[in-house]
């Protein structure tokens, strides 16, 4: 009686550990794509943006985004001469169908495309209580819909307002930087459809990517740099009034 | 002088704890996915799940493998850097099976205006017109060929 209980106590944990090691297995790997070789970001060239909304429509089509929700959207700023700190910002339906015609007026107008900044030190991943959102080894902030509880902590934590709770899946949803495209050698849907080249997918680990030259020679900013998020959406020609 | 003489109840209690721990390990082995922790505190296979999403926009490289004539025409004009699907829409299904899915020709009246309607918010150097008084209702493609929109007769104006 005593002997069998002792044997059981010794053998059962050993069996559990052994079984766990066996069940771990080897996960699938994409054959030609190595996550360690890439560090993705986005270049957004404000002076080239014409506010056509092609990126917003392309994103919605590519990623099956429900109406009224946006992984990317375009804002139109109107900054009056003597009121630089109070820009008037509009984004009708995310800029999907363009913008009302702006009359010549005091001050300046410009478009600002917005999207997930794919932060290297992203606040949204830090608050996730279940490990459902993460920065991938190639620098893309992703959500695992099978793990997400829909608690929306991340939606609150994102300083750029880039996340939402998907109305059908009831999980957090956001820009994947078209992960299904960039891992196949394609560019993102928004970049593919931008008629003026105002958006460009950049790979900061690729020494031949023109982004390195661009970052050296242009006045480039990220949004909310004071929050130290390590944002990788680089804005060229960004006005100081942009929030 | 056995110090464990009256400690039987403690051993039984400790045994319960050990048993509960083993049950915990077994249940944990079942519910935690195999790839969790492969790269960090998340499910590594989530990346391949997300990467399995179907592609809707084939990309201009796919278009240009067949439509070389249009690609050549376009490369000579102002629309050289406007990719095919920016106007023609998502056509990965057509690229996968050209016979089964045939694209419809886009309507230039809405398409051209989407980018070229004049507004103060656009960059000044971008070509813009007021569609209502620019052509008096004549369709855009009467004068401008979308793949190379400069008007040939006018010596390639805008």
Short mmCIF file of C-alpha atoms in Angstrom, two decimals:
data_model
loop_
_atom_site.label_atom_id
_atom_site.label_comp_id
_atom_site.label_asym_id
_atom_site.label_seq_id
_atom_site.Cartn_x
_atom_site.Cartn_y
_atom_site.Cartn_z
CA UNK A 1 0.00 0.00 0.00
CA UNK A 2 2.69 2.49 1.08
CA UNK A 3 5.01 1.35 -1.70
CA UNK A 4 2.45 1.81 -4.48
CA UNK A 5 1.53 5.34 -3.32
CA UNK A 6 5.21 6.34 -3.30
CA UNK A 7 5.71 4.93 -6.77
CA UNK A 8 2.65 6.79 -7.95
CA UNK A 9 3.87 10.09 -6.51
CA UNK A 10 7.26 9.71 -8.18
CA UNK A 11 6.04 8.43 -11.53
CA UNK A 12 2.99 10.62 -12.16
CA UNK A 13 4.79 14.03 -12.39
CA UNK A 14 7.56 12.44 -14.44
CA UNK A 15 4.95 11.04 -16.82
CA UNK A 16 3.20 14.43 -17.03
CA UNK A 17 6.48 16.22 -17.90
CA UNK A 18 7.41 13.58 -20.47
CA UNK A 19 3.95 13.74 -22.07
CA UNK A 20 4.12 17.54 -22.33
CA UNK A 21 7.52 17.35 -24.06
CA UNK A 22 6.15 14.82 -26.56
CA UNK A 23 3.01 16.85 -27.25
CA UNK A 24 5.01 20.04 -27.93
CA UNK A 25 5.99 18.93 -31.45
CA UNK A 26 7.39 21.21 -34.17
CA UNK A 27 5.22 24.11 -35.41
CA UNK A 28 4.76 24.84 -39.10
CA UNK A 29 7.14 27.27 -40.79
CA UNK A 30 6.60 29.26 -43.96
CA UNK A 31 9.29 27.96 -46.33
CA UNK A 32 10.61 31.11 -48.04
CA UNK A 33 9.84 33.77 -45.48
CA UNK A 34 12.16 34.27 -42.52
CA UNK A 35 10.79 36.52 -39.79
CA UNK A 36 14.30 37.34 -38.57
CA UNK A 37 15.19 38.96 -41.92
CA UNK A 38 12.56 41.70 -41.77
CA UNK A 39 11.55 44.67 -39.64
CA UNK A 40 8.50 46.21 -41.25
CA UNK A 41 7.28 49.79 -41.13
CA UNK A 42 5.44 52.32 -43.27
CA UNK A 43 6.41 55.59 -44.89
CA UNK A 44 3.58 58.12 -45.28
CA UNK A 45 4.41 61.05 -47.51
CA UNK A 46 1.93 63.80 -46.55
CA UNK A 47 2.71 66.16 -49.49
CA UNK A 48 1.77 63.37 -51.93
CA UNK A 49 -1.60 62.46 -50.39
CA UNK A 50 -4.61 63.63 -52.46
CA UNK A 51 -7.29 62.25 -50.12
CA UNK A 52 -8.83 59.95 -52.74
CA UNK A 53 -9.61 57.25 -50.17
CA UNK A 54 -8.20 54.42 -52.32
CA UNK A 55 -6.24 53.08 -49.35
CA UNK A 56 -9.32 52.95 -47.11
CA UNK A 57 -11.40 51.13 -49.73
CA UNK A 58 -8.56 48.75 -50.61
CA UNK A 59 -8.01 47.89 -46.94
CA UNK A 60 -11.72 47.23 -46.42
CA UNK A 61 -11.84 44.97 -49.49
CA UNK A 62 -8.63 43.10 -48.77
CA UNK A 63 -9.36 42.48 -45.10
CA UNK A 64 -13.18 42.20 -45.10
CA UNK A 65 -13.60 45.17 -42.75
CA UNK A 66 -17.24 45.75 -41.72
CA UNK A 67 -18.78 49.13 -42.60
CA UNK A 68 -18.06 51.85 -40.08
CA UNK A 69 -14.81 50.25 -38.86
CA UNK A 70 -11.37 51.18 -40.12
CA UNK A 71 -7.90 49.69 -40.01
CA UNK A 72 -6.75 52.76 -41.90
CA UNK A 73 -8.47 56.05 -42.50
CA UNK A 74 -7.68 59.49 -43.88
CA UNK A 75 -8.17 62.76 -42.00
CA UNK A 76 -8.39 66.20 -43.54
CA UNK A 77 -6.87 68.96 -41.47
CA UNK A 78 -7.80 72.59 -41.76
CA UNK A 79 -5.47 74.82 -39.80
CA UNK A 80 -6.31 78.49 -39.63
CA UNK A 81 -3.53 81.05 -39.65
CA UNK A 82 -3.99 82.36 -36.15
CA UNK A 83 -5.18 79.16 -34.47
CA UNK A 84 -2.45 76.61 -35.02
CA UNK A 85 -3.30 74.60 -31.90
CA UNK A 86 -6.94 73.98 -32.84
CA UNK A 87 -7.00 72.26 -36.22
CA UNK A 88 -10.42 71.36 -37.63
CA UNK A 89 -10.26 67.68 -38.53
CA UNK A 90 -12.81 65.78 -40.59
CA UNK A 91 -12.85 62.16 -41.76
CA UNK A 92 -16.26 61.40 -43.31
CA UNK A 93 -16.65 57.60 -43.32
CA UNK A 94 -12.89 57.36 -42.82
CA UNK A 95 -12.34 59.21 -46.10
CA UNK A 96 -13.56 56.09 -47.93
CA UNK A 97 -15.54 58.09 -50.50
CA UNK A 98 -13.29 61.11 -50.58
CA UNK A 99 -13.84 64.50 -49.02
CA UNK A 100 -16.10 67.50 -49.62
CA UNK A 101 -14.49 70.12 -51.82
CA UNK A 102 -12.48 72.53 -49.70
CA UNK A 103 -12.89 76.16 -50.64
CA UNK A 104 -9.90 78.46 -50.72
CA UNK A 105 -9.96 79.82 -47.23
CA UNK A 106 -7.75 81.36 -44.62
CA UNK A 107 -5.22 78.81 -43.47
CA UNK A 108 -4.11 75.53 -44.94
CA UNK A 109 -5.62 72.17 -45.74
CA UNK A 110 -3.89 68.83 -45.96
CA UNK A 111 -4.64 65.11 -45.69
CA UNK A 112 -3.18 62.76 -43.09
CA UNK A 113 -3.58 59.00 -43.62
CA UNK A 114 -3.68 57.17 -40.30
CA UNK A 115 -3.13 53.53 -39.48
CA UNK A 116 -1.50 51.26 -36.89
CA UNK A 117 2.02 52.57 -36.27
CA UNK A 118 3.30 49.03 -35.59
CA UNK A 119 5.15 50.32 -32.54
CA UNK A 120 8.27 48.49 -31.44
CA UNK A 121 7.32 49.20 -27.79
CA UNK A 122 3.60 49.12 -28.30
CA UNK A 123 1.32 50.10 -25.39
CA UNK A 124 -1.44 47.83 -26.71
CA UNK A 125 0.57 44.62 -26.39
CA UNK A 126 1.75 45.54 -22.90
CA UNK A 127 -1.77 45.68 -21.47
CA UNK A 128 -3.09 42.44 -22.97
CA UNK A 129 -3.86 40.13 -20.02
CA UNK A 130 -3.87 36.89 -22.04
CA UNK A 131 -1.03 37.20 -24.57
CA UNK A 132 -3.44 37.62 -27.50
CA UNK A 133 -1.64 40.59 -29.04
CA UNK A 134 2.04 40.78 -29.67
CA UNK A 135 4.83 42.29 -31.74
CA UNK A 136 5.93 39.60 -34.18
CA UNK A 137 9.67 38.95 -34.68
CA UNK A 138 9.41 40.91 -37.96
CA UNK A 139 7.97 43.98 -36.23
CA UNK A 140 4.24 43.70 -36.95
CA UNK A 141 1.70 44.17 -34.15
CA UNK A 142 -0.81 41.35 -34.52
CA UNK A 143 -3.88 40.03 -32.70
CA UNK A 144 -4.52 36.32 -32.20
CA UNK A 145 -8.32 36.10 -32.52
CA UNK A 146 -8.34 32.64 -30.95
CA UNK A 147 -6.80 34.00 -27.75
CA UNK A 148 -8.46 37.42 -27.56
CA UNK A 149 -11.17 37.76 -24.91
CA UNK A 150 -12.47 41.08 -26.26
CA UNK A 151 -11.76 42.93 -23.02
CA UNK A 152 -10.76 46.02 -25.05
CA UNK A 153 -7.89 47.04 -22.77
CA UNK A 154 -5.77 47.36 -25.91
CA UNK A 155 -8.40 49.51 -27.61
CA UNK A 156 -8.08 51.96 -24.72
CA UNK A 157 -4.30 51.69 -24.55
CA UNK A 158 -3.56 52.53 -28.20
CA UNK A 159 -2.66 56.23 -28.25
CA UNK A 160 -3.43 56.38 -31.98
CA UNK A 161 -6.98 54.96 -31.87
CA UNK A 162 -6.08 52.19 -34.30
CA UNK A 163 -7.96 49.30 -32.69
CA UNK A 164 -11.61 48.35 -32.44
CA UNK A 165 -13.68 45.42 -31.27
CA UNK A 166 -14.87 43.51 -34.33
CA UNK A 167 -18.70 43.59 -34.30
CA UNK A 168 -19.07 39.92 -35.34
CA UNK A 169 -15.97 38.22 -33.94
CA UNK A 170 -16.16 40.27 -30.70
CA UNK A 171 -12.38 40.29 -30.55
CA UNK A 172 -9.88 43.12 -30.94
CA UNK A 173 -9.09 43.84 -34.57
CA UNK A 174 -6.50 46.05 -36.22
CA UNK A 175 -4.16 46.57 -39.16
CA UNK A 176 -2.04 43.47 -39.77
CA UNK A 177 0.19 45.40 -42.20
CA UNK A 178 -1.36 42.89 -44.65
CA UNK A 179 0.72 40.16 -43.02
CA UNK A 180 -0.79 37.66 -45.48
CA UNK A 181 0.60 39.74 -48.36
CA UNK A 182 4.00 40.87 -47.09
CA UNK A 183 4.95 37.30 -46.16
CA UNK A 184 4.30 36.36 -49.80
CA UNK A 185 6.45 39.16 -51.23
CA UNK A 186 3.56 41.49 -52.07
CA UNK A 187 3.12 44.99 -50.70
CA UNK A 188 0.15 45.95 -48.53
CA UNK A 189 -3.27 46.56 -50.11
CA UNK A 190 -3.14 50.28 -49.20
CA UNK A 191 0.31 50.74 -50.75
CA UNK A 192 -0.65 48.71 -53.85
CA UNK A 193 -3.63 51.01 -54.40
CA UNK A 194 -2.16 54.39 -53.52
CA UNK A 195 -2.08 56.25 -56.86
CA UNK A 196 0.53 58.82 -55.83
CA UNK A 197 2.96 56.73 -53.79
CA UNK A 198 2.03 58.56 -50.60
CA UNK A 199 2.26 55.24 -48.75
CA UNK A 200 5.21 52.92 -48.98
CA UNK A 201 5.84 49.69 -47.15
CA UNK A 202 9.38 49.74 -45.76
CA UNK A 203 11.64 46.97 -44.50
CA UNK A 204 14.14 48.50 -42.12
CA UNK A 205 16.27 45.33 -42.10
CA UNK A 206 16.70 45.41 -45.86
CA UNK A 207 19.87 47.45 -46.54
CA UNK A 208 18.72 48.06 -50.14
CA UNK A 209 15.39 49.59 -49.09
CA UNK A 210 15.29 53.29 -50.19
CA UNK A 211 13.82 54.14 -46.77
CA UNK A 212 17.32 54.46 -45.28
CA UNK A 213 18.28 57.18 -47.75
CA UNK A 214 14.85 58.79 -47.32
CA UNK A 215 15.09 58.92 -43.52
CA UNK A 216 18.54 60.52 -43.76
CA UNK A 217 17.51 63.23 -46.19
CA UNK A 218 13.96 64.22 -45.21
CA UNK A 219 12.31 65.84 -42.19
CA UNK A 220 10.53 62.72 -40.97
CA UNK A 221 8.43 62.43 -37.81
CA UNK A 222 6.36 59.82 -36.04
CA UNK A 223 3.03 60.54 -34.34
CA UNK A 224 3.13 61.29 -30.59
CA UNK A 225 6.89 60.80 -30.20
CA UNK A 226 6.61 61.91 -26.56
CA UNK A 227 4.88 58.60 -25.79
CA UNK A 228 8.04 56.65 -26.72
CA UNK A 229 6.08 53.93 -28.47
CA UNK A 230 8.78 53.21 -31.03
CA UNK A 231 6.26 53.97 -33.81
CA UNK A 232 7.30 52.74 -37.26
CA UNK A 233 4.84 54.74 -39.36
CA UNK A 234 7.18 57.48 -40.58
CA UNK A 235 5.48 60.70 -41.72
CA UNK A 236 7.25 62.96 -44.18
CA UNK A 237 6.24 66.62 -44.12
CA UNK A 238 4.00 66.22 -41.08
CA UNK A 239 2.50 69.47 -39.82
CA UNK A 240 2.97 70.30 -36.15
CA UNK A 241 -0.77 70.58 -35.64
CA UNK A 242 -1.39 66.88 -36.33
CA UNK A 243 -2.46 64.89 -33.28
CA UNK B 1 10.34 7.68 19.35
CA UNK B 2 8.89 8.13 15.91
CA UNK B 3 8.44 11.82 15.11
CA UNK B 4 6.10 10.95 12.20
CA UNK B 5 3.89 8.87 14.52
CA UNK B 6 0.98 11.31 14.63
CA UNK B 7 1.67 13.07 11.28
CA UNK B 8 -0.38 10.78 9.01
CA UNK B 9 -3.07 13.40 8.45
CA UNK B 10 -0.42 15.87 7.25
CA UNK B 11 0.93 13.40 4.69
CA UNK B 12 -2.55 12.77 3.37
CA UNK B 13 -3.10 16.52 3.05
CA UNK B 14 0.25 16.95 1.29
CA UNK B 15 -0.71 14.10 -1.02
CA UNK B 16 -3.85 15.98 -2.02
CA UNK B 17 -1.74 19.03 -2.94
CA UNK B 18 0.60 16.93 -5.05
CA UNK B 19 -2.34 15.30 -6.78
CA UNK B 20 -3.91 18.70 -7.51
CA UNK B 21 -0.58 19.90 -8.94
CA UNK B 22 -0.39 16.90 -11.25
CA UNK B 23 -3.97 17.49 -12.42
CA UNK B 24 -3.00 21.13 -13.05
CA UNK B 25 0.00 20.08 -15.15
CA UNK B 26 -2.08 17.64 -17.21
CA UNK B 27 -4.91 20.13 -17.80
CA UNK B 28 -2.39 22.84 -18.65
CA UNK B 29 -0.76 20.51 -21.17
CA UNK B 30 -4.13 20.09 -22.84
CA UNK B 31 -5.31 23.71 -22.95
CA UNK B 32 -2.09 25.61 -23.73
CA UNK B 33 -1.39 25.45 -27.48
CA UNK B 34 1.84 23.81 -28.54
CA UNK B 35 3.29 26.96 -30.09
CA UNK B 36 2.58 29.22 -27.11
CA UNK B 37 5.89 30.71 -25.98
CA UNK B 38 7.71 29.76 -29.18
CA UNK B 39 8.68 33.42 -29.81
CA UNK B 40 7.25 35.13 -26.71
CA UNK B 41 4.19 35.28 -24.53
CA UNK B 42 1.80 34.47 -27.38
CA UNK B 43 0.78 31.65 -29.70
CA UNK B 44 3.43 31.39 -32.42
CA UNK B 45 1.01 29.72 -34.85
CA UNK B 46 -1.16 32.86 -34.76
CA UNK B 47 1.23 34.37 -37.32
CA UNK B 48 0.69 31.58 -39.84
CA UNK B 49 -3.08 31.75 -39.16
CA UNK B 50 -3.08 35.47 -40.00
CA UNK B 51 -0.82 34.89 -43.01
CA UNK B 52 -3.35 32.36 -44.37
CA UNK B 53 -5.91 35.13 -45.08
CA UNK B 54 -6.78 35.10 -48.81
CA UNK B 55 -5.22 37.76 -51.05
CA UNK B 56 -7.78 39.91 -52.89
CA UNK B 57 -5.49 42.32 -54.76
CA UNK B 58 -3.19 40.32 -57.02
CA UNK B 59 -0.58 43.07 -57.31
CA UNK B 60 0.56 44.86 -60.47
CA UNK B 61 3.32 42.30 -61.11
CA UNK B 62 0.64 39.65 -61.67
CA UNK B 63 -1.29 41.90 -64.11
CA UNK B 64 1.83 42.79 -66.07
CA UNK B 65 2.79 39.18 -66.78
CA UNK B 66 -0.15 38.94 -69.23
CA UNK B 67 -1.19 42.54 -70.03
CA UNK B 68 2.21 43.64 -71.31
CA UNK B 69 0.68 45.97 -73.93
CA UNK B 70 -1.22 47.95 -71.30
CA UNK B 71 1.79 47.97 -68.98
CA UNK B 72 3.95 49.41 -71.80
CA UNK B 73 1.34 52.04 -72.64
CA UNK B 74 0.98 53.01 -69.02
CA UNK B 75 4.73 53.17 -68.35
CA UNK B 76 5.07 56.05 -70.87
CA UNK B 77 2.50 58.32 -69.26
CA UNK B 78 1.73 60.20 -66.10
CA UNK B 79 -0.09 57.18 -64.68
CA UNK B 80 3.06 55.04 -64.78
CA UNK B 81 3.09 54.67 -61.00
CA UNK B 82 -0.64 54.16 -60.57
CA UNK B 83 -1.04 50.41 -60.09
CA UNK B 84 -3.62 48.52 -62.15
CA UNK B 85 -5.96 47.58 -59.32
CA UNK B 86 -6.09 51.16 -58.01
CA UNK B 87 -8.59 51.76 -60.84
CA UNK B 88 -9.69 48.26 -61.89
CA UNK B 89 -10.38 46.96 -58.38
CA UNK B 90 -9.36 43.77 -56.59
CA UNK B 91 -8.73 41.09 -59.21
CA UNK B 92 -6.80 38.26 -57.58
CA UNK B 93 -9.60 35.89 -58.64
CA UNK B 94 -9.13 36.99 -62.26
CA UNK B 95 -5.37 36.51 -61.95
CA UNK B 96 -5.89 32.99 -60.56
CA UNK B 97 -8.40 32.00 -63.25
CA UNK B 98 -8.56 34.55 -66.09
CA UNK B 99 -11.31 32.70 -67.96
CA UNK B 100 -13.70 32.28 -65.05
CA UNK B 101 -13.65 35.83 -63.69
CA UNK B 102 -13.65 38.71 -66.16
CA UNK B 103 -13.26 42.25 -64.84
CA UNK B 104 -15.78 44.96 -65.69
CA UNK B 105 -14.55 48.19 -67.21
CA UNK B 106 -14.53 50.98 -64.61
CA UNK B 107 -16.65 54.08 -65.17
CA UNK B 108 -14.32 56.98 -65.88
CA UNK B 109 -16.91 59.59 -64.82
CA UNK B 110 -16.61 58.57 -61.16
CA UNK B 111 -13.11 57.13 -61.29
CA UNK B 112 -11.24 60.14 -62.73
CA UNK B 113 -13.15 62.59 -60.54
CA UNK B 114 -12.19 60.67 -57.42
CA UNK B 115 -8.57 61.79 -57.77
CA UNK B 116 -8.75 64.83 -60.05
CA UNK B 117 -11.60 66.92 -58.62
CA UNK B 118 -10.16 70.27 -57.64
CA UNK B 119 -10.03 71.05 -53.93
CA UNK B 120 -7.85 73.33 -51.87
CA UNK B 121 -6.71 70.40 -49.73
CA UNK B 122 -4.80 68.67 -52.55
CA UNK B 123 -1.14 69.33 -53.27
CA UNK B 124 -0.91 72.36 -55.59
CA UNK B 125 1.19 70.54 -58.23
CA UNK B 126 -1.34 67.71 -58.56
CA UNK B 127 -3.49 68.09 -61.76
CA UNK B 128 -7.01 69.05 -60.69
CA UNK B 129 -10.12 70.12 -62.57
CA UNK B 130 -13.67 71.11 -61.74
CA UNK B 131 -15.54 68.21 -63.45
CA UNK B 132 -18.74 70.21 -64.06
CA UNK B 133 -17.12 72.90 -66.18
CA UNK B 134 -14.02 71.06 -67.47
CA UNK B 135 -15.67 69.01 -70.22
CA UNK B 136 -19.35 70.10 -70.32
CA UNK B 137 -20.44 66.51 -69.72
CA UNK B 138 -18.19 64.93 -72.36
CA UNK B 139 -16.79 61.66 -70.90
CA UNK B 140 -13.18 61.87 -69.75
CA UNK B 141 -11.93 59.11 -72.05
CA UNK B 142 -13.08 61.04 -75.15
CA UNK B 143 -9.92 63.15 -74.77
CA UNK B 144 -7.80 61.34 -72.16
CA UNK B 145 -6.82 57.70 -72.49
CA UNK B 146 -6.70 56.49 -68.88
CA UNK B 147 -3.50 54.45 -69.38
CA UNK B 148 -1.68 57.48 -70.80
CA UNK B 149 -3.86 60.50 -70.06
CA UNK B 150 -1.89 63.25 -71.83
CA UNK B 151 -3.77 64.65 -74.88
CA UNK B 152 -1.61 63.71 -77.87
CA UNK B 153 -2.85 66.50 -80.18
CA UNK B 154 -2.07 69.20 -77.65
CA UNK B 155 1.56 68.13 -77.54
CA UNK B 156 1.12 66.22 -74.27
CA UNK B 157 -0.22 68.96 -72.04
CA UNK B 158 -1.24 67.88 -68.55
#
